Amino acid sequence: MRKAYAFFTVALIAVAGIFGLNHHVYASEASLTLVPATGVYTVGSIFSVAITLNNRGVSVNAAEGELSYNPAEISVMGTSKKESIFNFWTTDPVFSNIDGFIRFAGGTPQSFSGNAGTVITLTLKALKNASSPVRFLSGAILAADGQGTNIISSLGSAAFTFIAKEDVPKAEYVAPRYSPDAPAIVSRTHPDQSVWYAKNMPEFSWMLAGDVNAIRLSINHDELAIPTVVYAPPIRTKKLTDMADGTWYVHLQARNAFGWGTVSTFRFNIDTMKPDRFTVKEIQREDFTDPRVRLFADFSDRMSGIGYYSVRIDTQKEAWWYDNGDHSYVSPPLLAGKHLIVVTAFDKAGNSAVDSLDVLVAPLAAPSLLDSFSSAQQGDPFIVHGTTYPHTQVTVWFQRNNEEPKSETTMSDARGSFAAVLEKKITEGVYAVWAQALDARGATSENSEKVTVLVRAPAFIRIGSAITNILSVIIPLIALIALLVFMTLFIRHRYALFKAKIRKEALEAEETLHTAIITLRNDIAHNLKLLQSAQSARELTEEERGMAHRLKESLDHAERVIRKEIRDIEREADR
């Protein structure tokens, strides 16, 4: 069904692309082939194979195909459409290294009428010693005739031989006498030939002797290749772009007047893709109280391979895990409860993939505390008894009133019984006591139920304390009352003194005023006598008589007012 659908879609492209062209009848003269069709490669090496359309000048605008290979012998590392004659794909090139197939279906709105052209390029890796074929199972080439006529005449195949590196004879090149030595190749971007890099734009440079007049250079997957591309005058650097993933070799040879020198080879490794597949699963535990969780990492990284993992549990700092080959990870002991584990896989080039899972650690049963100590007396030793698992560490916590909790650790015996001395001499108060168990695996229990302990002082101490408490209230109260009485008497005494002083001052003021008024009255009387003496000589004027009368009245009025104010002061002082 999938092939029929792809073929039908490609046919539609052919009809749409050349609609209106005249109908022609073609002999079956086109083919799909693999280039190269043969080759000898070392195990582990990576090489390229092009799927080529040979149309012998007939205009075509679509093709499709399906190939098969043995995934135990060959691994498809990737496909490239970069050099393809097609620019429209109804089925993007796909492959499976499990089922061993490659499929593609593409076309172009403009017809292709050259003699041959590349459809896609495959990057393959040799997996083991074998003679491994790659075959077309089906294919079609559609003519640009307005009807999508299938003009394919043959489907090619290829056979590749893979041998172990130790079986490959090293190519011997005997350089002429006085020819240049092999140039030393260095790379700023890929300095270590054994390391994988997530960079696909490598740069290389080399030093040349002064008499070198040309170089030969090749970059391919063949470790033993002889360079073929000549640069005259010679170049000293080479920058590459958009290199495919895999292991590559730079081959360099220099020439002087005596001929070509020995070949230098520089290896570089590129892996820009994250791991193809990465999942983490928990290995089933028989006992869910086991605090050590075991994980299994299922991954696929066809290029550089997995280098290491980082593991983060909840919010803890991440830890590094280096796989020893069994792909299993054992966590440190975890507390009882649910935990989130995040695992990141890094391939040898630093590309990463992440997976996470939740795990649950069941708690041990909580210890049981005996209630024989629910009440105690001050000064006695505070000993707690309980039961739990045999040979298990028990931490007993106790808290007096609202103080900070304290703890003591003990071990249970073969029957699971334990005792903990919390205080040699306990003090009075209300205590809360609880316990938690920890077994040899690191598994923890939940906290036991809290037991409340009331610690009382002895009876005579309680009576003495009560009397002390009462006296501590009464004595200050009596002292306060005595102080109030003293202050009251003192204030009354001071007030009495103050009133006596006021009364004395009022009397003195009254006497002084009386004396002043008498003196003033005498002076006025003397002046009046003078006026009366003057009256015998002459008659007083109306104004003089009025003034004498007013002086007398004013003096009488002032005396009455001042005497009244003094009496008021005396009355206030007598209260």
Coordinates of C-alpha atoms in Angstrom, one line a residue:
M1 CA 0.0 0.0 0.0
R2 CA 2.8 2.4 0.9
K3 CA 4.6 1.8 -2.4
A4 CA 1.4 2.1 -4.4
Y5 CA 0.7 5.4 -2.8
A6 CA 4.2 6.8 -3.4
F7 CA 4.0 5.7 -7.0
F8 CA 0.6 7.3 -7.5
T9 CA 1.8 10.5 -6.0
V10 CA 4.9 10.6 -8.2
A11 CA 2.8 10.0 -11.2
L12 CA 0.7 13.0 -10.3
I13 CA 3.9 15.1 -10.1
A14 CA 4.9 13.9 -13.6
V15 CA 1.5 14.8 -15.1
A16 CA 1.4 18.2 -13.4
G17 CA 5.0 19.0 -14.2
I18 CA 4.8 18.4 -18.0
F19 CA 1.1 18.9 -18.7
G20 CA 0.5 19.8 -22.4
L21 CA 3.6 18.0 -23.8
N22 CA 3.2 15.7 -26.7
H23 CA 2.8 12.0 -26.1
H24 CA 5.7 9.9 -27.0
V25 CA 6.4 6.1 -26.9
Y26 CA 9.7 5.2 -25.3
A27 CA 11.7 2.0 -25.3
S28 CA 12.6 0.8 -21.8
E29 CA 16.0 2.5 -21.5
A30 CA 16.4 4.0 -18.0
S31 CA 17.9 2.5 -14.9
L32 CA 18.6 3.0 -11.2
T33 CA 22.1 2.1 -10.1
L34 CA 24.4 2.2 -7.1
V35 CA 27.8 4.0 -7.4
P36 CA 30.2 2.6 -6.5
A37 CA 28.9 -0.9 -7.1
T38 CA 31.8 -2.6 -5.3
G39 CA 34.4 -1.7 -2.7
V40 CA 36.6 -3.1 0.0
Y41 CA 36.4 -1.4 3.4
T42 CA 37.7 -2.0 6.8
V43 CA 35.3 -2.9 9.6
G44 CA 34.2 0.3 11.3
S45 CA 34.9 2.6 8.4
I46 CA 32.2 4.9 6.9
F47 CA 31.7 5.3 3.2
S48 CA 29.3 6.9 0.7
V49 CA 27.2 5.3 -2.0
A50 CA 25.2 7.3 -4.6
I51 CA 21.8 6.2 -6.0
T52 CA 22.1 7.3 -9.6
L53 CA 19.4 7.7 -12.3
N54 CA 20.6 6.8 -15.8
N55 CA 18.1 8.1 -18.4
R56 CA 20.3 8.3 -21.5
G57 CA 19.0 11.7 -22.5
V58 CA 15.3 10.9 -22.1
S59 CA 13.4 13.6 -20.2
V60 CA 12.2 12.4 -16.8
N61 CA 10.7 14.2 -13.8
A62 CA 10.2 11.5 -11.1
A63 CA 11.6 8.3 -9.6
E64 CA 11.1 6.1 -6.6
G65 CA 12.7 3.0 -5.2
E66 CA 13.1 0.6 -2.3
L67 CA 16.4 -1.1 -1.4
S68 CA 17.3 -3.9 1.0
Y69 CA 20.5 -4.7 3.0
N70 CA 21.6 -6.8 5.9
P71 CA 21.5 -4.6 9.0
A72 CA 23.8 -6.9 10.8
E73 CA 26.6 -6.1 8.3
I74 CA 25.7 -2.6 7.2
S75 CA 24.4 0.4 9.2
V76 CA 22.9 3.4 7.3
M77 CA 24.3 6.5 9.0
G78 CA 22.2 8.9 7.0
T79 CA 21.0 10.1 3.6
S80 CA 21.6 13.3 1.8
K81 CA 19.6 15.1 -0.9
K82 CA 22.2 17.9 -1.3
E83 CA 23.3 16.8 -4.8
S84 CA 20.0 15.5 -5.9
I85 CA 18.5 16.2 -9.4
F86 CA 15.1 16.3 -7.6
N87 CA 13.7 19.1 -5.4
F88 CA 10.3 17.8 -4.5
W89 CA 9.8 14.7 -2.3
T90 CA 6.5 12.8 -1.9
T91 CA 8.4 10.4 0.4
D92 CA 11.5 11.7 2.1
P93 CA 14.3 9.2 2.1
V94 CA 13.8 6.8 5.0
F95 CA 15.6 3.8 6.3
S96 CA 15.5 1.2 9.1
N97 CA 18.6 -0.4 10.6
I98 CA 16.3 -2.9 12.2
D99 CA 14.3 -4.1 9.1
G100 CA 17.1 -3.3 6.6
F101 CA 15.3 -1.1 4.0
I102 CA 15.8 2.3 2.3
R103 CA 12.9 4.0 0.5
F104 CA 12.6 7.2 -1.5
A105 CA 10.2 9.0 -3.9
G106 CA 11.0 12.3 -5.5
G107 CA 10.6 14.5 -8.5
T108 CA 10.9 17.9 -10.1
P109 CA 8.4 20.2 -11.8
Q110 CA 11.0 20.7 -14.5
S111 CA 12.1 17.7 -16.5
F112 CA 15.6 16.3 -16.2
S113 CA 17.1 15.4 -19.6
G114 CA 20.8 14.8 -18.8
N115 CA 22.4 11.4 -19.3
A116 CA 22.7 10.6 -15.5
G117 CA 22.1 12.3 -12.2
T118 CA 22.3 11.6 -8.4
V119 CA 19.0 10.9 -6.7
I120 CA 20.3 10.6 -3.1
T121 CA 23.6 9.8 -1.4
L122 CA 23.8 7.1 1.3
T123 CA 26.3 7.2 4.2
L124 CA 27.1 3.6 5.2
K125 CA 29.1 2.0 7.9
A126 CA 30.8 -1.5 7.8
L127 CA 29.9 -3.5 10.9
K128 CA 31.7 -6.8 10.5
N129 CA 33.7 -9.1 8.2
A130 CA 31.4 -10.0 5.4
S131 CA 30.6 -9.7 1.7
S132 CA 27.4 -7.7 2.0
P133 CA 25.0 -6.9 -0.9
V134 CA 22.7 -3.9 -1.4
R135 CA 19.9 -4.5 -3.8
F136 CA 16.9 -2.7 -5.3
L137 CA 13.6 -4.5 -4.5
S138 CA 11.6 -2.2 -6.7
G139 CA 11.8 1.1 -8.6
A140 CA 10.3 3.3 -11.1
I141 CA 11.4 6.2 -13.4
L142 CA 8.6 8.3 -14.9
A143 CA 9.0 10.1 -18.2
A144 CA 8.1 13.7 -18.7
D145 CA 5.5 12.8 -21.3
G146 CA 2.4 14.1 -19.7
Q147 CA 1.3 10.6 -18.7
G148 CA 4.0 9.6 -16.2
T149 CA 5.2 6.5 -18.3
N150 CA 7.4 4.2 -16.3
I151 CA 10.5 3.8 -18.6
I152 CA 12.8 1.9 -16.2
S153 CA 14.6 -1.0 -17.8
S154 CA 16.9 -2.3 -15.0
L155 CA 17.7 -2.0 -11.3
G156 CA 21.2 -2.1 -10.2
S157 CA 22.8 -3.7 -7.1
A158 CA 26.1 -3.5 -5.2
A159 CA 28.4 -5.8 -3.2
F160 CA 30.8 -4.5 -0.6
T161 CA 33.6 -6.5 1.1
F162 CA 34.4 -5.7 4.7
I163 CA 37.6 -6.9 6.4
A164 CA 39.2 -6.3 9.8
K165 CA 41.8 -3.6 10.0
E166 CA 44.5 -6.1 10.9
D167 CA 43.8 -7.9 7.6
V168 CA 44.4 -4.8 5.4
P169 CA 47.8 -4.5 3.9
K170 CA 49.1 -1.0 4.4
A171 CA 49.7 0.8 1.1
E172 CA 53.3 1.4 0.5
Y173 CA 54.4 4.5 -1.4
V174 CA 58.1 4.9 -2.0
A175 CA 58.9 8.5 -2.3
P176 CA 61.8 9.6 -4.6
R177 CA 65.0 10.6 -2.9
Y178 CA 65.1 14.3 -1.8
S179 CA 61.3 14.6 -2.1
P180 CA 59.4 16.4 0.7
D181 CA 58.7 14.8 4.0
A182 CA 55.1 14.2 4.9
P183 CA 53.6 17.6 6.0
A184 CA 52.4 17.7 9.7
I185 CA 48.6 18.4 9.6
V186 CA 47.0 20.2 12.5
S187 CA 43.4 21.3 13.2
R188 CA 42.2 24.2 15.3
T189 CA 38.7 22.9 15.3
H190 CA 39.4 19.1 15.6
P191 CA 42.8 18.9 17.3
D192 CA 42.5 15.4 18.8
Q193 CA 42.3 12.6 16.2
S194 CA 40.7 10.2 18.7
V195 CA 38.0 12.5 19.9
W196 CA 34.5 13.1 18.5
Y197 CA 33.4 16.7 17.9
A198 CA 29.9 18.2 17.3
K199 CA 31.3 20.5 14.7
N200 CA 30.9 19.9 10.9
M201 CA 33.0 22.8 9.6
P202 CA 36.6 21.6 10.3
E203 CA 39.7 23.6 9.5
F204 CA 43.2 22.2 8.8
S205 CA 46.6 23.8 8.2
W206 CA 50.2 22.6 7.6
M207 CA 53.7 23.9 7.1
L208 CA 55.5 23.4 3.8
A209 CA 59.2 23.6 2.9
G210 CA 60.3 26.4 0.7
D211 CA 61.0 24.2 -2.3
V212 CA 57.5 22.7 -2.4
N213 CA 55.8 23.7 -5.7
A214 CA 52.5 21.7 -5.4
I215 CA 50.4 19.5 -3.0
R216 CA 47.9 16.8 -3.5
L217 CA 44.9 16.6 -1.1
S218 CA 42.0 14.2 -0.6
I219 CA 39.3 14.0 2.1
N220 CA 37.4 10.8 2.4
H221 CA 36.5 7.8 4.6
D222 CA 39.4 5.6 3.4
E223 CA 42.3 5.6 5.9
L224 CA 44.7 4.2 3.3
A225 CA 43.8 6.4 0.3
I226 CA 46.4 8.3 -1.8
P227 CA 45.5 12.0 -2.3
T228 CA 44.5 13.0 -5.9
V229 CA 43.5 16.6 -6.1
V230 CA 46.4 18.8 -7.1
Y231 CA 46.9 22.4 -5.9
A232 CA 49.6 24.3 -7.7
P233 CA 50.7 26.7 -6.4
P234 CA 50.3 24.9 -3.1
I235 CA 47.8 25.9 -0.4
R236 CA 48.5 25.8 3.3
T237 CA 45.0 25.7 4.8
K238 CA 41.7 24.0 4.1
K239 CA 38.3 24.8 5.5
L240 CA 35.4 22.5 5.0
T241 CA 31.7 23.2 5.4
D242 CA 28.6 21.0 6.1
M243 CA 30.5 17.8 6.5
A244 CA 28.5 14.7 7.1
D245 CA 28.8 12.8 10.4
G246 CA 31.3 10.1 10.5
T247 CA 35.0 9.3 10.6
W248 CA 37.0 11.2 7.9
Y249 CA 40.6 11.3 6.8
V250 CA 42.6 14.1 5.3
H251 CA 45.4 12.8 3.0
L252 CA 48.2 15.3 2.1
Q253 CA 51.2 15.0 -0.1
A254 CA 53.8 17.6 -1.1
R255 CA 55.9 17.8 -4.3
N256 CA 59.2 19.5 -5.1
A257 CA 61.6 19.3 -8.1
F258 CA 62.4 15.7 -7.2
G259 CA 58.8 14.4 -7.1
W260 CA 56.0 13.7 -4.7
G261 CA 56.9 13.0 -1.1
T262 CA 55.4 10.7 1.5
V263 CA 51.7 10.9 2.4
S264 CA 50.5 12.3 5.8
T265 CA 47.0 11.3 7.1
F266 CA 45.0 13.1 9.7
R267 CA 41.8 11.6 11.1
F268 CA 38.8 13.7 12.3
N269 CA 35.5 12.5 13.8
I270 CA 32.2 14.4 13.4
D271 CA 28.9 13.7 15.3
T272 CA 26.3 16.5 15.3
M273 CA 23.3 14.4 16.1
K274 CA 21.9 13.6 19.5
P275 CA 21.5 9.9 20.4
D276 CA 18.9 8.2 18.1
R277 CA 17.0 6.6 21.0
F278 CA 17.3 7.0 24.7
T279 CA 14.9 5.8 27.4
V280 CA 15.3 5.0 31.1
K281 CA 13.3 2.3 32.8
E282 CA 13.3 1.1 36.4
I283 CA 14.4 -2.5 37.0
Q284 CA 11.7 -4.2 38.9
R285 CA 12.4 -4.5 42.7
E286 CA 11.1 -7.5 44.7
D287 CA 11.0 -5.3 47.8
F288 CA 9.7 -1.8 47.4
T289 CA 11.2 -0.7 50.7
D290 CA 14.6 -1.2 49.1
P291 CA 16.0 2.4 49.0
R292 CA 18.4 1.7 46.1
V293 CA 16.6 2.1 42.8
R294 CA 18.1 0.3 39.8
L295 CA 17.6 1.9 36.3
F296 CA 18.3 0.5 32.8
A297 CA 19.3 2.8 30.0
D298 CA 18.1 1.7 26.6
F299 CA 19.8 3.8 23.9
S300 CA 21.1 3.9 20.3
D301 CA 23.8 6.2 19.0
R302 CA 25.1 5.0 15.7
M303 CA 27.9 7.4 15.4
S304 CA 30.2 8.2 18.3
G305 CA 28.4 6.2 21.0
I306 CA 27.3 7.1 24.5
G307 CA 30.1 8.6 26.6
Y308 CA 28.5 9.2 30.0
Y309 CA 25.3 10.2 31.8
S310 CA 24.2 12.8 34.3
V311 CA 21.7 11.8 37.0
R312 CA 19.7 14.2 39.0
I313 CA 17.4 13.0 41.8
D314 CA 14.7 15.5 42.9
T315 CA 16.5 18.8 43.6
Q316 CA 19.9 17.3 44.5
K317 CA 23.1 18.1 42.7
E318 CA 23.6 16.0 39.6
A319 CA 25.9 13.0 39.7
W320 CA 28.0 11.6 36.8
W321 CA 27.5 8.0 35.7
Y322 CA 29.9 6.1 33.5
D323 CA 28.4 2.9 32.0
N324 CA 30.5 -0.2 32.7
G325 CA 28.8 -2.0 29.9
D326 CA 25.7 -3.4 31.6
H327 CA 23.7 -0.1 31.0
S328 CA 22.4 -0.2 34.6
Y329 CA 22.5 2.5 37.3
V330 CA 22.1 2.0 41.0
S331 CA 21.0 5.1 43.0
P332 CA 22.3 6.0 46.5
P333 CA 19.8 5.2 49.3
L334 CA 16.7 7.3 48.9
L335 CA 14.3 8.4 51.6
A336 CA 10.9 6.8 51.6
G337 CA 8.5 8.5 49.2
K338 CA 8.2 9.5 45.6
H339 CA 11.2 10.8 43.7
L340 CA 11.8 12.3 40.2
I341 CA 14.9 11.0 38.5
V342 CA 16.2 12.9 35.4
V343 CA 18.9 11.2 33.3
T344 CA 20.8 12.9 30.5
A345 CA 22.8 10.8 28.1
F346 CA 25.8 12.5 26.4
D347 CA 27.4 10.9 23.4
K348 CA 31.2 11.2 22.9
A349 CA 30.8 14.4 20.9
G350 CA 28.7 16.1 23.7
N351 CA 25.3 15.8 22.1
S352 CA 22.6 14.9 24.6
A353 CA 19.2 13.3 25.1
V354 CA 17.0 13.4 28.2
D355 CA 14.6 11.1 29.8
S356 CA 13.0 11.0 33.3
L357 CA 10.8 8.8 35.4
D358 CA 9.1 8.7 38.8
V359 CA 10.1 6.1 41.4
L360 CA 8.5 5.2 44.7
V361 CA 10.3 3.9 47.7
A362 CA 8.0 2.4 50.3
P363 CA 8.7 3.2 54.0
L364 CA 9.5 0.6 56.6
A365 CA 6.9 0.1 59.3
A366 CA 7.2 2.7 62.0
P367 CA 8.7 1.6 65.4
S368 CA 6.2 1.1 68.3
L369 CA 6.9 3.0 71.6
L370 CA 5.7 1.4 74.8
D371 CA 3.5 3.7 77.0
S372 CA 5.1 2.6 80.3
F373 CA 6.8 6.0 80.5
S374 CA 3.7 8.2 79.9
S375 CA 4.4 9.9 83.2
A376 CA 7.7 10.4 85.1
Q377 CA 9.1 12.2 88.0
Q378 CA 11.6 15.0 87.9
G379 CA 15.2 13.8 88.5
D380 CA 14.6 10.3 87.3
P381 CA 16.4 8.9 84.2
F382 CA 14.3 9.2 81.0
I383 CA 14.3 5.8 79.3
V384 CA 12.2 5.0 76.3
H385 CA 11.4 1.4 75.3
G386 CA 10.0 0.1 72.0
T387 CA 10.0 -2.5 69.3
T388 CA 11.0 -2.5 65.6
Y389 CA 12.9 -4.7 63.1
P390 CA 15.8 -6.9 64.5
H391 CA 19.3 -5.3 64.3
T392 CA 18.0 -2.0 63.1
Q393 CA 19.1 1.5 64.0
V394 CA 16.5 3.6 65.8
T395 CA 16.6 7.3 66.3
V396 CA 14.4 8.5 69.2
W397 CA 13.4 12.1 69.2
F398 CA 12.1 14.0 72.3
Q399 CA 11.0 17.6 72.7
R400 CA 10.3 19.5 76.0
N401 CA 7.5 22.0 75.7
N402 CA 8.3 24.1 72.6
E403 CA 12.1 23.7 72.8
E404 CA 14.2 22.4 69.9
P405 CA 13.9 18.6 69.5
K406 CA 16.8 16.4 70.7
S407 CA 17.6 12.8 69.7
E408 CA 19.4 9.7 70.8
T409 CA 20.3 6.7 68.5
T410 CA 20.3 3.1 69.6
M411 CA 20.2 -0.4 68.0
S412 CA 17.5 -3.0 68.4
D413 CA 18.4 -6.5 69.5
A414 CA 17.7 -9.8 67.7
R415 CA 14.1 -9.7 68.8
G416 CA 13.6 -6.1 67.7
S417 CA 13.4 -4.6 71.2
F418 CA 15.3 -1.3 71.9
A419 CA 15.8 1.1 74.8
A420 CA 17.2 4.6 74.7
V421 CA 18.3 6.8 77.6
L422 CA 17.1 10.3 76.6
E423 CA 18.1 12.1 79.8
K424 CA 20.0 10.9 82.9
K425 CA 18.0 13.3 85.0
I426 CA 14.8 14.6 83.5
T427 CA 13.4 18.0 84.3
E428 CA 9.8 19.0 84.9
G429 CA 7.7 19.6 81.8
V430 CA 5.6 18.1 79.0
Y431 CA 7.6 16.0 76.6
A432 CA 6.7 14.7 73.1
V433 CA 8.6 11.5 72.1
W434 CA 8.7 9.7 68.6
A435 CA 11.0 7.3 66.8
Q436 CA 12.3 6.4 63.3
A437 CA 14.0 3.2 62.1
L438 CA 16.9 2.9 59.6
D439 CA 17.9 -0.6 58.4
A440 CA 21.3 -1.7 57.1
R441 CA 20.3 -1.0 53.4
G442 CA 19.6 2.6 54.2
A443 CA 15.8 2.2 54.1
T444 CA 13.9 4.5 56.5
S445 CA 10.5 4.2 58.3
E446 CA 7.9 6.7 58.8
N447 CA 7.9 8.5 62.2
S448 CA 6.0 6.7 64.9
E449 CA 3.1 8.2 66.6
K450 CA 4.1 10.9 69.2
V451 CA 3.8 9.9 72.8
T452 CA 3.2 12.7 75.4
V453 CA 5.1 12.3 78.7
L454 CA 4.2 14.5 81.7
V455 CA 7.2 14.9 84.1
R456 CA 6.2 16.1 87.6
A457 CA 8.4 17.3 90.5
P458 CA 8.3 15.3 93.9
A459 CA 5.4 16.2 96.3
F460 CA 7.5 18.2 98.8
I461 CA 9.1 20.1 96.0
R462 CA 5.7 20.8 94.5
I463 CA 4.4 22.1 97.9
G464 CA 7.5 24.2 98.5
S465 CA 7.3 25.4 95.0
A466 CA 3.6 26.3 95.5
I467 CA 4.4 28.2 98.8
T468 CA 7.2 29.9 97.0
N469 CA 5.0 30.9 94.2
I470 CA 2.3 32.2 96.6
L471 CA 4.9 34.2 98.6
S472 CA 6.4 35.4 95.4
V473 CA 3.1 37.1 94.7
I474 CA 2.1 38.2 98.3
I475 CA 5.4 39.7 99.4
P476 CA 5.6 42.1 96.4
L477 CA 1.9 42.9 97.0
I478 CA 2.5 43.8 100.7
A479 CA 5.5 45.8 99.8
L480 CA 3.5 47.7 97.1
I481 CA 0.7 48.4 99.6
A482 CA 3.2 49.7 102.2
L483 CA 4.8 51.9 99.6
L484 CA 1.4 53.3 98.7
V485 CA 0.5 54.0 102.4
F486 CA 3.9 55.7 102.9
M487 CA 3.5 57.8 99.7
T488 CA 0.0 58.8 100.8
L489 CA 1.1 59.9 104.3
F490 CA 4.1 61.7 102.8
I491 CA 1.9 63.5 100.3
R492 CA -0.6 64.5 103.0
H493 CA 2.2 65.8 105.2
R494 CA 3.7 67.7 102.4
Y495 CA 0.2 69.1 101.5
A496 CA -0.4 70.1 105.1
L497 CA 2.9 72.0 105.2
F498 CA 2.0 73.6 101.9
K499 CA -1.4 74.8 103.3
A500 CA 0.2 76.1 106.5
K501 CA 2.7 78.0 104.4
I502 CA -0.1 79.4 102.3
R503 CA -2.1 80.4 105.4
K504 CA 1.0 82.1 106.9
E505 CA 1.7 83.9 103.6
A506 CA -2.0 85.0 103.5
L507 CA -1.8 86.4 107.0
E508 CA 1.4 88.2 106.3
A509 CA -0.1 89.6 103.1
E510 CA -3.2 90.7 105.0
E511 CA -1.1 92.4 107.6
T512 CA 1.1 94.1 105.0
L513 CA -1.9 95.2 103.1
H514 CA -3.5 96.5 106.3
T515 CA -0.4 98.5 107.1
A516 CA -0.1 99.8 103.6
I517 CA -3.8 100.9 103.5
I518 CA -3.5 102.6 106.9
T519 CA -0.4 104.5 105.6
L520 CA -2.2 105.3 102.4
R521 CA -5.3 106.4 104.3
N522 CA -3.2 108.6 106.6
D523 CA -1.5 110.2 103.5
I524 CA -4.9 110.8 101.9
A525 CA -6.3 112.2 105.2
H526 CA -3.3 114.5 105.5
N527 CA -3.9 115.8 101.9
L528 CA -7.6 116.3 102.7
K529 CA -6.6 118.3 105.8
L530 CA -4.5 120.5 103.5
L531 CA -7.4 121.0 101.2
Q532 CA -9.7 121.8 104.2
S533 CA -7.0 124.3 105.4
A534 CA -7.0 125.8 102.0
Q535 CA -10.8 126.0 102.1
S536 CA -10.6 128.4 105.1
A537 CA -8.6 130.8 103.0
R538 CA -10.5 130.2 99.8
E539 CA -13.4 128.1 98.7
L540 CA -12.5 124.7 97.1
T541 CA -13.3 124.2 93.5
E542 CA -15.8 121.7 92.4
E543 CA -13.0 119.5 90.9
E544 CA -11.0 119.5 94.1
R545 CA -13.9 118.5 96.2
G546 CA -14.8 115.7 93.7
M547 CA -11.2 114.5 93.6
A548 CA -11.1 114.2 97.4
H549 CA -14.3 112.3 97.5
R550 CA -13.2 109.9 94.7
L551 CA -9.9 109.2 96.5
K552 CA -11.7 108.2 99.6
E553 CA -14.1 105.9 97.8
S554 CA -11.4 104.3 95.7
L555 CA -9.3 103.5 98.8
D556 CA -12.3 102.0 100.6
H557 CA -13.2 99.8 97.5
A558 CA -9.6 98.6 97.1
E559 CA -9.5 97.6 100.7
R560 CA -12.7 95.6 100.5
V561 CA -11.6 93.7 97.3
I562 CA -8.1 92.8 98.6
R563 CA -9.5 91.7 102.0
K564 CA -12.0 89.4 100.1
E565 CA -9.2 87.8 98.0
I566 CA -7.1 87.1 101.1
R567 CA -10.1 85.5 102.9
D568 CA -10.7 83.3 99.8
I569 CA -7.0 82.1 100.0
E570 CA -7.4 81.4 103.6
R571 CA -10.5 79.3 103.0
E572 CA -8.8 77.2 100.3
A573 CA -5.8 76.6 102.6
D574 CA -8.1 75.4 105.4
R575 CA -9.7 72.7 103.3

